[in-house]
CSV table of C-alpha atoms in Angstrom, one decimal:
chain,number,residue,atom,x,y,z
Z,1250,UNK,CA,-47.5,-113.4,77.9
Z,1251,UNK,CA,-48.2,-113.9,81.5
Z,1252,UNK,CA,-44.2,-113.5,82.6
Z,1253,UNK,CA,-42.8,-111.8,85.5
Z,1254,UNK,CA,-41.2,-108.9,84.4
Z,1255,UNK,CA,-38.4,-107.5,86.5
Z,1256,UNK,CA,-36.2,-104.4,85.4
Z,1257,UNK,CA,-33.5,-102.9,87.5
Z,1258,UNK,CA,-29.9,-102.3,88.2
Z,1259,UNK,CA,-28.0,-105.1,89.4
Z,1260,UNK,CA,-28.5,-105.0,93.4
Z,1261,UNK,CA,-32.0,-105.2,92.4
Z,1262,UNK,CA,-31.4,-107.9,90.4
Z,1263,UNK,CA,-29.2,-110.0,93.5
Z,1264,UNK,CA,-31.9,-109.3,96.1
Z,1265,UNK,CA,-34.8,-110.5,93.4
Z,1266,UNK,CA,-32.2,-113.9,92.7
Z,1267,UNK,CA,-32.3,-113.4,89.6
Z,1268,UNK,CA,-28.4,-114.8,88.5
Z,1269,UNK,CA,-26.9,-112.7,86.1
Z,1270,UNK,CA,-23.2,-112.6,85.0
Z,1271,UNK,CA,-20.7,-111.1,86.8
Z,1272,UNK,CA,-19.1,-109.9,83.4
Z,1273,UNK,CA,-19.9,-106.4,82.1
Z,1274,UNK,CA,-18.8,-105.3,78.9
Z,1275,UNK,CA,-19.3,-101.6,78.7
Z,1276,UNK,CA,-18.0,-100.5,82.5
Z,1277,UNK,CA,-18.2,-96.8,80.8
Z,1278,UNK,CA,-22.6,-96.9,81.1
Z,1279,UNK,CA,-25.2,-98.1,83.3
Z,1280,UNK,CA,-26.1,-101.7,83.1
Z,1281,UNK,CA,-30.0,-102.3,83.5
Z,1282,UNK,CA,-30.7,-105.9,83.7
Z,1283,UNK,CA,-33.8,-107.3,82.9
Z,1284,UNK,CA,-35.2,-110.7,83.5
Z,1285,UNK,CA,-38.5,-113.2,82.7
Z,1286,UNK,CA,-39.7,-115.2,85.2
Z,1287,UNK,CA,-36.0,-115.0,87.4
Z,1288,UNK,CA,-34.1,-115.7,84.4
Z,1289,UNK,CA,-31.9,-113.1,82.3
Z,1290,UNK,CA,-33.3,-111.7,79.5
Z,1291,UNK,CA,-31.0,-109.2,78.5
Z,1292,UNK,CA,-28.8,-106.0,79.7
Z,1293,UNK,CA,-29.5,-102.4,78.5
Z,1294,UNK,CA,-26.2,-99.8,78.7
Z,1295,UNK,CA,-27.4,-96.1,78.9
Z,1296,UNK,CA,-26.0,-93.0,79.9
Z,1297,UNK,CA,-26.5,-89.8,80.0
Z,1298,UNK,CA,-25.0,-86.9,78.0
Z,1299,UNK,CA,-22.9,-84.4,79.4
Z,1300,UNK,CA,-24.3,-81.2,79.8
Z,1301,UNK,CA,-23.0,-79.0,77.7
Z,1302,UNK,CA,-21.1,-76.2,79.7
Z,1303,UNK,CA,-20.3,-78.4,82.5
Z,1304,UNK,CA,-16.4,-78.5,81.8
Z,1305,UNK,CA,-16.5,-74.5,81.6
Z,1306,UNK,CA,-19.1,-74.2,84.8
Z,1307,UNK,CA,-16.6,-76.3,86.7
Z,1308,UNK,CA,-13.6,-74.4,86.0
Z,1309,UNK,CA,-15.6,-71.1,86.7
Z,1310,UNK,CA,-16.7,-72.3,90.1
Z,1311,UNK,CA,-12.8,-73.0,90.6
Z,1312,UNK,CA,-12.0,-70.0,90.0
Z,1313,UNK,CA,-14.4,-68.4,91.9
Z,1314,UNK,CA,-13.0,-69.9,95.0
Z,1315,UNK,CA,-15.3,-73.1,95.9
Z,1316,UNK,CA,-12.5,-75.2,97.5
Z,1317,UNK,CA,-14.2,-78.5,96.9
Z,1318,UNK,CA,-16.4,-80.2,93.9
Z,1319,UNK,CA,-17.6,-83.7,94.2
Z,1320,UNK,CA,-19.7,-85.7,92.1
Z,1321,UNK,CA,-22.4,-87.5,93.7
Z,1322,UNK,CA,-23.6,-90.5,91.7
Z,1323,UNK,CA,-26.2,-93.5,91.6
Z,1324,UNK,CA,-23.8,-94.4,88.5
Z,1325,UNK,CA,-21.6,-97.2,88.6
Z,1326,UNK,CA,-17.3,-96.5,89.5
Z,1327,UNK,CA,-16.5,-96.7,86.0
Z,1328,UNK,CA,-19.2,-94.4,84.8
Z,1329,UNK,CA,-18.7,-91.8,87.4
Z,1330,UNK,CA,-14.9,-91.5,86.3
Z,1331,UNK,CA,-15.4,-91.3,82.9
Z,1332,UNK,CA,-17.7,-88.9,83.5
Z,1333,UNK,CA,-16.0,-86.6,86.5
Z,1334,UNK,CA,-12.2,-87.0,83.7
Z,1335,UNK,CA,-14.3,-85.1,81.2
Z,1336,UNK,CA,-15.5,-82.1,82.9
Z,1337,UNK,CA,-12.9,-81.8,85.4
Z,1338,UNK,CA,-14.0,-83.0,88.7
Z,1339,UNK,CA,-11.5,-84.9,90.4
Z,1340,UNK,CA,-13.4,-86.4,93.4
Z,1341,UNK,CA,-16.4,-88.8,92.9
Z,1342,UNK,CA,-18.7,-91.5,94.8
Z,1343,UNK,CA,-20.3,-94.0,92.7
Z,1344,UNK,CA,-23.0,-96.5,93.5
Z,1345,UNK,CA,-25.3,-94.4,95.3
Z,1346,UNK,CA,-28.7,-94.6,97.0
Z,1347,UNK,CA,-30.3,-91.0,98.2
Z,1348,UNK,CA,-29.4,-91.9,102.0
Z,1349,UNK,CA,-26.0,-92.4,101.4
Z,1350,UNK,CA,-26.3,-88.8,99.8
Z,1351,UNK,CA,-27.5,-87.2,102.5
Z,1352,UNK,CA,-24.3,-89.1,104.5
Z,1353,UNK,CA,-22.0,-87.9,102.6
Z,1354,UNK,CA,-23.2,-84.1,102.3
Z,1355,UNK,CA,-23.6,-84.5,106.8
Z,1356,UNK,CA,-20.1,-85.5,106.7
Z,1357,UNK,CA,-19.0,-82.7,104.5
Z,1358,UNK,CA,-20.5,-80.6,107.2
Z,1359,UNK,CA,-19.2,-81.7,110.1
Z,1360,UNK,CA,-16.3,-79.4,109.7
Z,1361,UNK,CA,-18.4,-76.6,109.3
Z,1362,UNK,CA,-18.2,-76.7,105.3
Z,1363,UNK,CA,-21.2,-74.8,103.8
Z,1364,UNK,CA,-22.4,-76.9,101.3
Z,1365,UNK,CA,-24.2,-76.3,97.9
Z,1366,UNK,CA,-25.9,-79.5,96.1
Z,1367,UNK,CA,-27.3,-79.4,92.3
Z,1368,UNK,CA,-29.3,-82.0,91.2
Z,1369,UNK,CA,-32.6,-82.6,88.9
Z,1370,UNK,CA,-34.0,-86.1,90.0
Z,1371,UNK,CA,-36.3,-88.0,92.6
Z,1372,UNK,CA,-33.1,-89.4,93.8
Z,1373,UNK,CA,-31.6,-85.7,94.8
Z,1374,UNK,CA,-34.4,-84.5,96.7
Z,1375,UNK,CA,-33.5,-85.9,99.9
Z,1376,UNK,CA,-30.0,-84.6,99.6
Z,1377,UNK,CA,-30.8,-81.2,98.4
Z,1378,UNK,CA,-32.8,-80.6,101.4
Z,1379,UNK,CA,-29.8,-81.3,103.4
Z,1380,UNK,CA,-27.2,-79.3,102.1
Z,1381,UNK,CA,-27.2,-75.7,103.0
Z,1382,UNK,CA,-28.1,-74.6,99.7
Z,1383,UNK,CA,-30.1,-76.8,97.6
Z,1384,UNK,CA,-30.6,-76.0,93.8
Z,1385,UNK,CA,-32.4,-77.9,91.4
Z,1386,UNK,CA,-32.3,-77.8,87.3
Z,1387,UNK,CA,-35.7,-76.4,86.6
Z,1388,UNK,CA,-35.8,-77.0,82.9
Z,1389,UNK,CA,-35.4,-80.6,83.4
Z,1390,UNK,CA,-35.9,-81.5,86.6
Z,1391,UNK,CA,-38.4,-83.6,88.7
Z,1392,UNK,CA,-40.9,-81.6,90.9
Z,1393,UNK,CA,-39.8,-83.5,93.6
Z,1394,UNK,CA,-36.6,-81.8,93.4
Z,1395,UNK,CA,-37.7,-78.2,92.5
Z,1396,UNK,CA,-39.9,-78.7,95.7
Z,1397,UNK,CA,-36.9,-79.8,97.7
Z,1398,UNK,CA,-34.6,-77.0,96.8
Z,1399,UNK,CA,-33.5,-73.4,98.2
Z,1400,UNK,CA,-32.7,-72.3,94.0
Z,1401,UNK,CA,-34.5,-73.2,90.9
Z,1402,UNK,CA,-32.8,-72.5,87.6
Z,1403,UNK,CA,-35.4,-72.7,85.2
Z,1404,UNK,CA,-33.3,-72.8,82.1
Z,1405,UNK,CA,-31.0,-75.8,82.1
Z,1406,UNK,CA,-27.9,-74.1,81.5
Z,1407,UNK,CA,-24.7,-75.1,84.4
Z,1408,UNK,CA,-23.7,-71.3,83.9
Z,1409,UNK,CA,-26.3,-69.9,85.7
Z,1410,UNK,CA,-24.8,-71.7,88.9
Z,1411,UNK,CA,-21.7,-69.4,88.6
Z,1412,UNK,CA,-24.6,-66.4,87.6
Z,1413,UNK,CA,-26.5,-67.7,90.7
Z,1414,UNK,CA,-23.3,-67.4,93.4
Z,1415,UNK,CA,-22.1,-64.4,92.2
Z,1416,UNK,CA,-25.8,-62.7,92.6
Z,1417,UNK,CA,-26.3,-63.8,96.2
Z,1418,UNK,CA,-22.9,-62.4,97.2
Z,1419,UNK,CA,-23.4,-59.2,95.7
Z,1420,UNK,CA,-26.8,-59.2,97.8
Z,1421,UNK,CA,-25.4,-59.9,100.8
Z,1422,UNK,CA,-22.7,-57.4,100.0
Z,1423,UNK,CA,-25.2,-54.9,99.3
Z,1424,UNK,CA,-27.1,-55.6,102.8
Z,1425,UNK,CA,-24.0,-55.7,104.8
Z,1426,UNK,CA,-23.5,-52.2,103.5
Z,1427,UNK,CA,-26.9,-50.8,103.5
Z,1428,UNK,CA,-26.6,-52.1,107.3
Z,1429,UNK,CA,-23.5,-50.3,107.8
Z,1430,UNK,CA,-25.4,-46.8,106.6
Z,1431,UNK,CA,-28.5,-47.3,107.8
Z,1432,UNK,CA,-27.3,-48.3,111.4
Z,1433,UNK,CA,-23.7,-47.4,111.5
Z,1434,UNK,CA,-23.6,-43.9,109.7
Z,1435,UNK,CA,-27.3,-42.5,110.5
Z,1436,UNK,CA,-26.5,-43.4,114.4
Z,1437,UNK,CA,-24.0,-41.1,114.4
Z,1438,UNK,CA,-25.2,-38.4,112.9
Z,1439,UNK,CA,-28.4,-38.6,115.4
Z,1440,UNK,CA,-26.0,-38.2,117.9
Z,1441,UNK,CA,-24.0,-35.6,116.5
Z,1442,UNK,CA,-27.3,-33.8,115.6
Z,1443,UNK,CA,-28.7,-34.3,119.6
Z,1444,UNK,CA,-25.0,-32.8,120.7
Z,1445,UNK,CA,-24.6,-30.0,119.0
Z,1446,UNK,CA,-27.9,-28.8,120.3
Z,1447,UNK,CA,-27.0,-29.1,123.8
């Protein structure tokens, strides 16, 4: 009808001047404004289900011996606790643009931490190409962030993180011990071999 359209979260919303109330009725979703011609037209709550398994994935990958989970969120502070209570995550950042991201994973290696990010969207890419190991949700993810990632699950089930870990260190404990033999062991028999015929 020859309206301006605009559609967005609520930063969006402030930089286009578009007023909007500073209430918020359902703190536990994302709000996404939308607005005519600069003027409020009305405020859509979504969220997104929990995947199921994540409670059990995170609890695996405790007890597996990763030190440190955080949730890394474009959500809102309200949304991202509701979200890390239920599956067991204890440390969040809400409010989220990819850059800050990528901060936060270069600060959690400043220290030396290897870190591991899993993600699915445009929004993760950036971020999973940071972190040491990047692995993206196949099944439902953007190609943006299959691109960007070292792992690609292809079925979009949280186990297969756990599945994934526990593979690569069995790998590496199977080349750290075919290094041992093949160097370590077959050295010294050479050498044995070479002395006892002198």
């Amino acid at each position: 009808e020859g309206k301006s359209i605009l559609l967005g979260n609520k930063a969006f919303m402030e930089e286009s001047k578009v007023p909007i109330s500073t209430m918020q009725s359902n703190q536990t979703e994302t709000a996404v404004y939308l607005a005519a011609d600069n003027k409020l037209a009305g405020i859509f709550y979504i969220s997104d289900a929990i995947r199921e398994g994540a409670k059990e994935m995170i609890t695996g990958l405790r007890k597996s011996g990763i030190k440190k989970i955080v949730m890394l969120t474009g959500d809102n502070p309200e949304t991202a606790k509701n979200v890390s209570s239920q599956i067991g995550i204890t440390e969040f950042k809400a409010n989220l643009l990819p850059e800050d991201k990528i901060n936060i994973i270069k600060e959690f290696q400043k220290d030396g931490s290897k870190v591991a990010m899993v993600g699915d969207g445009i929004n993760d890419a950036p971020a999973l190409v940071q972190a040491n190991i990047g692995i993206a949700m196949g099944a439902v993810g953007t190609e943006v962030a299959m691109e960007a990632a070292d792992i690609v699950l292809m079925q979009d089930k949280l186990e297969k993180i756990a599945f994934a870990r526990a593979i690569g260190k069995r790998a590496y404990r199977t080349i750290k011990e075919n290094i041992f033999v093949g160097v370590g062991v077959v050295h010294v028999i050479g050498i044995t071999l070479v002395m006892l015929k002198i």
